Short mmCIF file of C-alpha atoms and ligand atoms in Angstrom, two decimals:
data_model
loop_
_atom_site.label_atom_id
_atom_site.label_comp_id
_atom_site.label_asym_id
_atom_site.label_seq_id
_atom_site.Cartn_x
_atom_site.Cartn_y
_atom_site.Cartn_z
CA MET A 1 14.03 -7.81 -16.14
CA ALA A 2 13.76 -3.92 -15.67
CA LYS A 3 15.51 -1.41 -13.53
CA TYR A 4 13.63 2.43 -13.17
CA VAL A 5 15.91 5.70 -14.17
CA ILE A 6 15.02 8.53 -12.38
CA GLN A 7 16.11 12.24 -12.54
CA GLY A 8 15.53 13.53 -8.50
CA GLY A 9 15.10 16.88 -7.58
CA LYS A 10 11.66 18.13 -8.31
CA ARG A 11 8.88 18.89 -5.62
CA LEU A 12 5.84 16.34 -6.91
CA SER A 13 2.13 17.95 -6.95
CA GLY A 14 -1.10 16.71 -7.80
CA GLU A 15 -3.89 13.81 -7.37
CA VAL A 16 -2.76 9.92 -7.30
CA LYS A 17 -5.84 7.54 -6.96
CA ILE A 18 -5.10 4.20 -5.21
CA SER A 19 -5.51 0.82 -6.20
CA GLY A 20 -6.81 -1.87 -4.00
CA ALA A 21 -5.75 -3.27 -1.08
CA LYS A 22 -2.88 -5.92 -1.98
CA ASN A 23 -2.71 -7.60 1.55
CA ALA A 24 -6.45 -7.84 1.39
CA ALA A 25 -7.17 -8.72 -2.27
CA VAL A 26 -5.16 -11.17 -1.61
CA GLY A 27 -6.81 -13.01 0.99
CA ILE A 28 -10.32 -12.45 -0.39
CA LEU A 29 -9.06 -14.25 -3.60
CA ALA A 30 -7.88 -17.22 -1.40
CA ALA A 31 -11.51 -17.15 0.39
CA SER A 32 -13.22 -16.78 -2.89
CA ILE A 33 -12.30 -20.98 -3.36
CA MET A 34 -14.52 -21.39 -0.34
CA THR A 35 -18.04 -21.13 -2.55
CA ASP A 36 -19.14 -22.40 -5.02
CA GLU A 37 -21.01 -20.35 -6.25
CA ASP A 38 -20.12 -17.39 -7.79
CA VAL A 39 -18.38 -14.68 -6.68
CA LEU A 40 -16.86 -10.58 -8.40
CA ILE A 41 -14.73 -8.54 -6.83
CA GLU A 42 -13.99 -5.64 -7.90
CA ASN A 43 -10.78 -3.01 -7.32
CA ILE A 44 -8.75 -5.55 -6.84
CA PRO A 45 -5.07 -3.95 -7.82
CA ASP A 46 -3.15 -5.36 -10.82
CA VAL A 47 -0.08 -6.16 -9.84
CA TRP A 48 2.34 -9.77 -9.63
CA ASP A 49 0.52 -11.40 -6.65
CA ILE A 50 -2.05 -10.98 -7.34
CA ASN A 51 -1.74 -12.12 -10.99
CA VAL A 52 0.11 -15.75 -8.67
CA MET A 53 -3.72 -16.12 -7.01
CA LEU A 54 -5.49 -15.59 -9.12
CA ASP A 55 -3.19 -18.48 -11.53
CA ALA A 56 -3.76 -20.55 -8.41
CA ILE A 57 -7.22 -19.97 -8.19
CA GLN A 58 -7.13 -21.45 -11.63
CA VAL A 59 -4.83 -24.93 -10.46
CA LEU A 60 -7.27 -25.60 -8.16
CA GLY A 61 -9.92 -26.19 -11.09
CA ALA A 62 -11.90 -22.77 -10.79
CA LYS A 63 -13.66 -21.17 -13.45
CA VAL A 64 -11.78 -17.20 -13.77
CA SER A 65 -12.52 -14.80 -15.89
CA ARG A 66 -10.64 -11.34 -15.93
CA ILE A 67 -14.00 -8.37 -16.21
CA GLY A 68 -11.97 -5.68 -16.71
CA ARG A 69 -8.51 -4.21 -15.37
CA ASN A 70 -9.80 -5.00 -11.25
CA THR A 71 -12.30 -6.98 -11.56
CA VAL A 72 -12.70 -10.30 -11.62
CA LYS A 73 -15.54 -13.31 -11.51
CA ILE A 74 -14.65 -16.20 -10.18
CA ASN A 75 -16.41 -19.88 -9.98
CA SER A 76 -14.81 -22.66 -7.72
CA LYS A 77 -18.25 -25.45 -8.45
CA ASP A 78 -15.48 -27.35 -9.58
CA ALA A 79 -11.85 -26.90 -8.29
CA ASN A 80 -11.35 -30.22 -6.25
CA VAL A 81 -7.81 -29.08 -6.23
CA THR A 82 -6.18 -29.41 -3.26
CA GLU A 83 -2.65 -29.12 -3.72
CA LEU A 84 -0.28 -25.96 -5.04
CA SER A 85 3.10 -26.57 -5.69
CA ASP A 86 4.14 -24.17 -8.53
CA SER A 87 7.26 -22.33 -7.83
CA LYS A 88 6.18 -19.22 -8.50
CA LEU A 89 3.71 -19.86 -5.32
CA GLY A 90 6.36 -19.70 -2.90
CA LYS A 91 7.71 -16.46 -3.59
CA MET A 92 5.39 -14.88 -2.50
CA ARG A 93 3.79 -14.60 1.02
CA ALA A 94 0.17 -15.10 0.82
CA THR A 95 -0.19 -17.93 -0.36
CA TYR A 96 -0.54 -19.64 2.88
CA TYR A 97 -4.77 -18.74 2.57
CA PHE A 98 -5.05 -21.00 0.53
CA VAL A 99 -4.37 -23.10 3.49
CA GLY A 100 -6.97 -22.14 5.41
CA ALA A 101 -9.34 -21.53 2.32
CA LEU A 102 -8.92 -25.97 1.24
CA LEU A 103 -9.28 -26.72 5.00
CA ALA A 104 -12.11 -25.41 5.38
CA LYS A 105 -13.41 -26.24 2.38
CA HIS A 106 -12.72 -29.72 1.31
CA HIS A 107 -10.40 -30.48 5.02
CA LYS A 108 -7.42 -30.87 2.95
CA SER A 109 -5.09 -29.43 1.50
CA LYS A 110 -1.08 -29.22 0.88
CA VAL A 111 -0.08 -25.98 -0.18
CA ILE A 112 4.11 -25.28 -1.38
CA PHE A 113 5.76 -23.28 1.58
CA PRO A 114 5.04 -19.54 1.29
CA GLY A 115 8.72 -16.85 0.97
CA GLY A 116 7.52 -13.34 0.06
CA CYS A 117 9.29 -10.17 1.18
CA ASN A 118 13.17 -10.90 2.92
CA ILE A 119 12.33 -9.87 5.65
CA GLY A 120 13.49 -11.41 8.77
CA ALA A 121 12.75 -15.33 10.07
CA ARG A 122 8.46 -15.27 9.46
CA PRO A 123 7.77 -19.16 11.53
CA ILE A 124 3.92 -20.01 10.52
CA ASN A 125 4.05 -22.01 13.84
CA LEU A 126 1.59 -19.87 14.28
CA HIS A 127 -0.64 -20.83 11.54
CA LEU A 128 -0.71 -24.06 12.01
CA LYS A 129 -1.28 -24.08 16.17
CA GLY A 130 -4.68 -22.28 15.05
CA PHE A 131 -5.41 -25.58 12.56
CA SER A 132 -3.92 -28.25 15.53
CA ALA A 133 -6.75 -26.50 18.19
CA LEU A 134 -9.56 -26.74 15.70
CA GLY A 135 -8.78 -30.44 15.46
CA ALA A 136 -6.50 -30.36 11.75
CA LYS A 137 -3.11 -32.53 11.50
CA ALA A 138 -1.52 -29.30 10.58
CA TYR A 139 2.47 -30.09 9.54
CA GLU A 140 5.36 -28.93 8.24
CA LYS A 141 6.78 -31.11 5.25
CA GLU A 142 9.76 -31.16 2.26
CA GLY A 143 8.72 -27.41 1.66
CA TYR A 144 5.14 -27.76 2.26
CA ILE A 145 2.82 -27.14 4.54
CA ILE A 146 0.03 -29.63 5.57
CA THR A 147 -3.17 -30.17 6.49
CA GLU A 148 -5.35 -32.69 6.97
CA ALA A 149 -9.14 -32.80 9.05
CA ASP A 150 -12.21 -35.65 9.76
CA ASN A 151 -14.11 -32.69 11.26
CA LEU A 152 -13.00 -28.96 12.10
CA LYS A 153 -14.69 -27.74 14.95
CA GLY A 154 -14.11 -23.94 17.00
CA ALA A 155 -12.10 -23.86 19.54
CA ASN A 156 -10.45 -21.21 22.41
CA ILE A 157 -7.44 -19.81 20.25
CA TYR A 158 -3.96 -16.89 21.70
CA LEU A 159 -2.05 -15.73 19.45
CA ASP A 160 0.57 -15.09 21.33
CA ILE A 161 2.19 -12.31 18.91
CA VAL A 162 0.16 -10.33 17.54
CA SER A 163 0.00 -12.75 13.29
CA VAL A 164 -2.04 -10.75 10.69
CA GLY A 165 -1.26 -14.21 8.37
CA ALA A 166 -2.09 -16.15 11.38
CA THR A 167 -5.32 -14.04 12.01
CA ILE A 168 -6.76 -14.48 8.94
CA ASN A 169 -6.23 -17.76 8.30
CA ILE A 170 -7.47 -19.54 11.60
CA MET A 171 -10.59 -17.18 10.44
CA LEU A 172 -10.54 -18.59 6.92
CA ALA A 173 -10.27 -22.14 8.15
CA ALA A 174 -13.17 -21.07 11.28
CA VAL A 175 -15.02 -20.55 9.30
CA LEU A 176 -16.63 -23.44 8.33
CA SER A 177 -15.73 -25.40 11.25
CA GLN A 178 -18.78 -26.54 13.67
CA GLY A 179 -19.54 -24.28 16.13
CA LEU A 180 -18.00 -21.33 18.46
CA THR A 181 -14.34 -20.31 17.79
CA ILE A 182 -13.21 -17.06 19.35
CA ILE A 183 -9.43 -16.18 18.65
CA GLU A 184 -8.06 -13.91 21.46
CA ASN A 185 -4.98 -11.52 20.68
CA ALA A 186 -6.22 -10.95 16.95
CA ALA A 187 -4.31 -8.25 14.72
CA LYS A 188 -6.23 -5.40 13.86
CA GLU A 189 -5.10 -4.25 10.52
CA PRO A 190 -8.45 -3.13 8.20
CA HIS A 191 -7.26 -6.45 5.69
CA VAL A 192 -8.50 -8.44 8.40
CA VAL A 193 -11.75 -6.07 8.29
CA ASP A 194 -12.36 -6.18 5.41
CA ILE A 195 -11.03 -10.08 4.95
CA ALA A 196 -13.80 -10.69 7.57
CA ASN A 197 -16.72 -8.19 5.51
CA PHE A 198 -16.22 -10.69 2.92
CA LEU A 199 -16.60 -13.58 4.45
CA ASN A 200 -19.36 -12.74 6.11
CA SER A 201 -21.18 -10.73 2.20
CA MET A 202 -20.90 -14.97 2.11
CA GLY A 203 -22.88 -16.23 5.06
CA ALA A 204 -19.57 -16.59 6.78
CA ASN A 205 -20.67 -14.96 10.49
CA ILE A 206 -17.46 -13.67 11.93
CA LYS A 207 -17.44 -10.53 14.74
CA GLY A 208 -15.30 -8.73 16.28
CA ALA A 209 -12.97 -7.92 13.66
CA GLY A 210 -10.75 -5.44 14.05
CA THR A 211 -10.57 -5.22 17.64
CA ASP A 212 -8.79 -7.59 19.21
CA ILE A 213 -11.37 -10.68 20.06
CA ILE A 214 -12.58 -12.45 17.14
CA LYS A 215 -15.95 -14.86 17.45
CA ILE A 216 -16.36 -17.47 14.55
CA LYS A 217 -19.70 -19.34 14.49
CA GLY A 218 -19.32 -21.89 11.98
CA VAL A 219 -21.55 -21.64 9.25
CA LYS A 220 -23.20 -25.27 6.80
CA LYS A 221 -21.55 -23.24 3.48
CA LEU A 222 -20.90 -20.27 1.92
CA HIS A 223 -22.68 -18.32 -1.18
CA GLY A 224 -21.26 -15.91 -3.39
CA THR A 225 -21.11 -12.59 -3.56
CA ASN A 226 -20.27 -9.23 -5.37
CA TYR A 227 -17.01 -7.05 -2.83
CA SER A 228 -14.60 -4.30 -3.49
CA VAL A 229 -11.69 -4.45 -1.61
CA ILE A 230 -10.57 -1.22 0.79
CA PRO A 231 -7.61 0.92 -0.37
CA ASP A 232 -4.58 0.31 0.39
CA GLN A 233 -3.60 2.39 3.39
CA ILE A 234 0.60 1.13 2.58
CA GLU A 235 -0.19 2.56 -1.30
CA ALA A 236 -1.63 5.87 0.10
CA GLY A 237 1.16 6.22 3.19
CA THR A 238 3.28 6.38 0.42
CA TYR A 239 1.68 9.00 -1.22
CA MET A 240 2.48 10.58 1.86
CA ALA A 241 5.51 10.38 2.50
CA LEU A 242 6.67 11.16 -1.36
CA ALA A 243 4.97 14.75 -0.71
CA THR A 244 7.54 14.95 2.03
CA ILE A 245 10.67 14.18 0.82
CA THR A 246 10.18 16.27 -2.14
CA LYS A 247 8.81 19.05 -0.47
CA GLY A 248 5.53 19.30 -2.81
CA ASP A 249 1.25 19.02 -2.40
CA ILE A 250 -0.64 15.48 -3.20
CA THR A 251 -3.45 14.67 -2.79
CA ILE A 252 -4.21 11.30 -2.64
CA LYS A 253 -7.85 10.30 -3.53
CA ASN A 254 -9.58 6.96 -2.88
CA ILE A 255 -9.04 6.03 0.71
CA ILE A 256 -9.97 5.43 4.30
CA PRO A 257 -8.14 8.07 6.12
CA LYS A 258 -9.31 6.41 9.48
CA HIS A 259 -6.41 4.18 8.23
CA LEU A 260 -3.81 6.03 7.47
CA GLU A 261 -3.91 7.89 11.22
CA SER A 262 -0.72 6.94 12.67
CA ILE A 263 1.11 7.81 9.22
CA SER A 264 -1.08 11.17 9.26
CA ALA A 265 0.28 11.47 13.49
CA LYS A 266 4.20 11.08 11.39
CA LEU A 267 4.10 13.71 8.54
CA LEU A 268 2.19 16.00 11.05
CA ASP A 269 6.16 15.44 13.69
CA CYS A 270 7.81 16.20 10.66
CA GLY A 271 5.76 19.27 9.89
CA ASN A 272 3.26 19.43 6.87
CA GLN A 273 0.48 19.67 6.71
CA VAL A 274 -1.97 17.10 6.40
CA ILE A 275 -6.31 17.70 5.48
CA ALA A 276 -8.37 15.12 5.64
CA TYR A 277 -11.12 14.73 3.08
CA ASP A 278 -13.69 11.93 2.66
CA GLU A 279 -12.24 9.42 0.48
CA ALA A 280 -9.16 11.84 0.22
CA LEU A 281 -5.79 13.39 2.09
CA ARG A 282 -3.95 16.24 0.61
CA VAL A 283 -0.05 16.28 1.98
CA ILE A 284 1.89 19.30 1.68
CA GLY A 285 5.08 19.17 2.14
CA SER A 286 7.15 21.54 4.67
CA ASP A 287 10.60 23.09 3.63
CA ASP A 288 12.54 21.71 6.67
CA ILE A 289 11.18 17.86 7.67
CA LEU A 290 11.28 17.74 10.81
CA PRO A 291 13.11 14.64 12.70
CA THR A 292 11.14 12.81 14.98
CA THR A 293 10.85 9.20 16.99
CA ILE A 294 8.66 6.25 15.70
CA LYS A 295 7.98 2.22 16.22
CA THR A 296 6.72 0.21 14.86
CA MET A 297 3.87 -2.08 16.05
CA PRO A 298 0.87 -3.56 14.58
CA TYR A 299 -1.98 -1.87 13.68
CA PRO A 300 -3.37 1.23 14.59
CA GLY A 301 -0.26 1.57 15.40
CA PHE A 302 2.52 3.07 12.29
CA PRO A 303 3.05 0.16 9.97
CA THR A 304 6.49 -1.79 9.79
CA ASP A 305 5.06 -1.52 5.87
CA MET A 306 6.36 2.41 5.63
CA GLN A 307 9.61 2.31 7.93
CA PRO A 308 11.85 1.81 4.97
CA GLN A 309 9.61 5.23 3.24
CA PHE A 310 10.17 7.03 6.66
CA ALA A 311 14.32 6.06 7.06
CA CYS A 312 14.22 7.34 3.81
CA THR A 313 12.25 10.25 4.77
CA LEU A 314 14.06 11.23 7.86
CA SER A 315 17.70 10.95 6.23
CA LEU A 316 16.88 13.99 4.63
CA ALA A 317 15.54 15.91 7.93
CA VAL A 318 17.04 18.93 9.41
CA GLY A 319 18.25 16.89 12.49
CA LYS A 320 18.42 13.22 13.80
CA SER A 321 15.73 11.08 13.72
CA LYS A 322 15.24 7.09 15.41
CA ILE A 323 13.28 4.02 13.74
CA GLU A 324 12.63 0.63 16.36
CA GLU A 325 11.51 -1.14 14.04
CA SER A 326 10.08 -4.21 16.19
CA ILE A 327 7.50 -6.40 14.12
CA PHE A 328 10.45 -7.62 11.67
CA GLU A 329 14.20 -8.35 12.49
CA ASN A 330 15.54 -8.52 9.14
CA ARG A 331 13.56 -5.03 7.79
CA PHE A 332 17.28 -3.26 6.86
CA LYS A 333 19.04 -3.89 4.45
CA TYR A 334 18.19 -0.96 2.01
CA VAL A 335 20.29 1.21 4.73
CA GLU A 336 23.22 0.04 2.51
CA GLU A 337 21.52 1.33 -0.68
CA ILE A 338 20.18 4.64 0.33
CA LYS A 339 23.98 4.84 2.44
CA LYS A 340 25.44 4.94 -1.28
CA MET A 341 23.21 8.40 -1.87
CA GLY A 342 24.57 10.11 1.29
CA ALA A 343 22.85 9.12 3.61
CA VAL A 344 24.15 8.66 7.26
CA ILE A 345 22.26 6.81 9.36
CA SER A 346 23.72 3.17 11.66
CA ILE A 347 22.18 0.46 13.04
CA GLU A 348 21.94 -0.33 16.65
CA GLY A 349 20.15 -3.53 17.38
CA SER A 350 16.33 -2.87 16.20
CA THR A 351 16.92 0.59 15.55
CA LEU A 352 17.85 3.05 12.77
CA ILE A 353 19.88 6.00 13.87
CA ILE A 354 18.64 8.84 11.18
CA GLU A 355 21.34 11.99 10.97
CA GLY A 356 19.68 14.06 8.90
CA VAL A 357 22.15 14.94 5.60
CA LYS A 358 21.07 18.51 3.35
CA HIS A 359 21.14 16.82 0.04
CA LEU A 360 20.80 13.14 -1.42
CA GLU A 361 22.66 11.50 -4.76
CA GLY A 362 21.59 9.86 -7.27
CA LYS A 363 23.33 6.66 -7.96
CA LYS A 364 22.88 2.76 -9.03
CA ILE A 365 21.55 1.18 -6.08
CA ILE A 366 19.66 -1.71 -6.02
CA ALA A 367 15.37 -2.76 -4.77
CA PRO A 368 16.74 -5.47 -1.91
CA ASP A 369 12.18 -5.41 -1.49
CA LEU A 370 9.10 -4.97 -2.05
CA ARG A 371 8.19 -1.51 0.77
CA ALA A 372 12.23 -1.12 0.34
CA GLY A 373 12.08 -0.59 -3.41
CA ALA A 374 9.74 2.02 -2.67
CA GLY A 375 11.57 3.81 -0.79
CA LEU A 376 14.95 3.71 -2.57
CA VAL A 377 12.53 5.38 -5.01
CA LEU A 378 11.65 8.35 -3.14
CA ALA A 379 15.19 8.98 -2.46
CA SER A 380 15.98 9.01 -5.34
CA LEU A 381 12.70 11.24 -6.78
CA ALA A 382 14.03 13.39 -3.83
CA ALA A 383 18.15 13.34 -4.74
CA ASN A 384 20.02 14.75 -6.49
CA GLY A 385 20.59 13.81 -10.14
CA GLU A 386 20.11 10.56 -12.22
CA SER A 387 18.93 6.89 -10.25
CA GLU A 388 18.70 3.20 -11.14
CA ILE A 389 17.41 1.30 -9.65
CA ASP A 390 17.55 -3.29 -10.17
CA LYS A 391 15.63 -5.59 -9.66
CA ILE A 392 12.70 -3.37 -9.32
CA GLU A 393 10.09 -6.19 -10.18
CA PHE A 394 9.97 -6.64 -6.01
CA VAL A 395 8.48 -2.76 -6.15
CA GLU A 396 6.40 -4.08 -9.27
CA ARG A 397 4.75 -6.82 -6.99
CA GLY A 398 2.97 -4.55 -4.64
CA TYR A 399 2.10 -0.93 -6.33
CA GLU A 400 -0.11 -0.99 -9.36
CA ASP A 401 0.88 1.49 -12.46
CA PHE A 402 3.61 3.12 -9.74
CA VAL A 403 5.29 4.60 -12.89
CA ASN A 404 2.45 6.03 -14.14
CA LYS A 405 1.14 7.81 -11.07
CA LEU A 406 4.49 9.27 -10.25
CA LYS A 407 4.99 11.07 -14.04
CA GLU A 408 1.26 11.94 -12.88
CA LEU A 409 2.54 14.13 -10.03
CA GLY A 410 5.46 16.07 -12.07
CA ALA A 411 8.07 12.51 -11.64
CA ASN A 412 10.68 12.03 -14.54
CA ILE A 413 10.83 8.53 -14.01
CA LYS A 414 11.38 5.43 -16.56
CA LYS A 415 11.05 1.99 -16.51
CA VAL A 416 14.01 0.03 -18.89
CA ASP A 417 14.40 -2.87 -19.61
CA CYS A 418 17.93 -3.91 -19.02
C1 UD1 B 501 0.98 -9.19 6.74
C2 UD1 B 501 2.05 -9.07 6.01
C3 UD1 B 501 3.34 -7.44 5.58
C4 UD1 B 501 2.99 -6.81 6.68
C5 UD1 B 501 3.03 -7.89 8.47
C6 UD1 B 501 3.05 -6.71 9.82
C7 UD1 B 501 0.30 -9.68 4.31
C8 UD1 B 501 0.12 -11.13 3.42
N1 UD1 B 501 1.56 -8.80 4.58
O1 UD1 B 501 2.19 -9.96 6.21
O2 UD1 B 501 3.08 -6.79 4.84
O3 UD1 B 501 4.41 -6.57 6.87
O4 UD1 B 501 2.04 -7.99 7.98
O5 UD1 B 501 1.78 -5.76 9.27
O6 UD1 B 501 -0.21 -9.34 3.99
N2 UD1 B 501 4.91 -14.96 13.16
C9 UD1 B 501 5.25 -15.61 13.86
N3 UD1 B 501 4.11 -17.33 13.91
C10 UD1 B 501 3.89 -17.12 13.19
C11 UD1 B 501 3.07 -15.94 12.42
C12 UD1 B 501 3.86 -14.82 12.58
O7 UD1 B 501 6.20 -15.53 14.86
O8 UD1 B 501 2.66 -18.14 12.73
C13 UD1 B 501 5.68 -13.31 13.66
C14 UD1 B 501 5.94 -12.99 12.57
O9 UD1 B 501 7.51 -13.36 12.23
C15 UD1 B 501 6.49 -11.05 12.40
C16 UD1 B 501 5.46 -10.98 13.33
O10 UD1 B 501 4.59 -11.79 13.95
O11 UD1 B 501 7.66 -11.08 13.85
C17 UD1 B 501 3.96 -10.51 12.04
O12 UD1 B 501 3.68 -10.80 11.40
P1 UD1 B 501 2.74 -11.37 10.65
O13 UD1 B 501 2.03 -10.38 10.99
O14 UD1 B 501 2.20 -12.69 10.41
O15 UD1 B 501 2.83 -11.19 8.52
P2 UD1 B 501 2.67 -11.68 7.52
O16 UD1 B 501 1.16 -11.95 8.54
O17 UD1 B 501 3.85 -12.61 7.05
#
């Protein structure tokens, strides 16, 4: 167990290089077991979730060779196991992608029910609905997601709610089925597109990823590939918010600026300068953070995964901001923590009302989940005095080299064992 000790109050500046997208990499790793040939994946972030996925791939019987910190080679020729039951897997969300991948390749799977950040109910009914439409039996039983099928046949599947996880999982299951699958009201997030591109590079036939209608023509077999994961939209957005909250000047490199448009738009509202380059963005924080109104939405809307970082930032704005959370019902657990630091925030249903204050004070606080933890790190870096953030294992699930990258920008942060 470790905690962060942070001395806040410095303007942070410099350059930061963004790692590969965790939420794309987890899907790509699960998909890699669907071929018997070698798959080489580059730009994998070295974070807890990814390492758990790699362990699981080995449990399935595949050979995993780590070639450097961010590159991995996987061969699943001898991977015949279809059950995953390690309780570690139940602590993260993306292990449910093994359900779609195993169902596609072996026509059956038994995977421990996923956990992940405690930000609301997070049901998987749409995943199960999709697998059933493809002809599988798919159900939850005694803490497991179970699927089995004689044959998988293409189907038309309409998602009642835009779900990233269900879109990706159904795509995985449909790739090796017979005939055409059409997913309507599909999620359009950059990582949905990245996983589709990865599958296409293995010989899948997926069209329309990135729009709300995805068409998948089943193929008989997938082959090996070399692939590089896209940059992490949320990690990049977090450093953009950092430039704002510390009134600093940060150039965020190795990114796709298009993926960050909704975040850039809000930072402009807050009075920042945002300068776009081909693969970088420079955010120059304003001395006065202007208040704004935000509603989280599926992509290309403002991401729910950036909601806590922005709420923490707007707690130092010169006026009243509002943030409506429209994706998850319980994503405000950090509010009690930042209030200890002097923030004035009230919760009205699914909306935060944030009355900006002049200063936050360093305090002992707890990271309740991954993105909220990142938001509290930002708040601590902007606050006067020392903060201690406990339960940072949540934060380290998703941010590669967080402490070092922050130090490079001038932050006074250290990780200490407790
Ligand atoms: C993914 C991301 C997570 C992000 C979220 C929304 C990964 C590993 N995680 O989570 O970081 O916050 O997208 O961008 O990529 N829903 C149902 N039934 C289902 C599935 C979802 O009702 O079967 C609901 C959820 O409760 C939620 C909404 O749909 O209200 C969106 O959830 P979804 O997009 O599926 O989120 P995840 O894929 O779990």
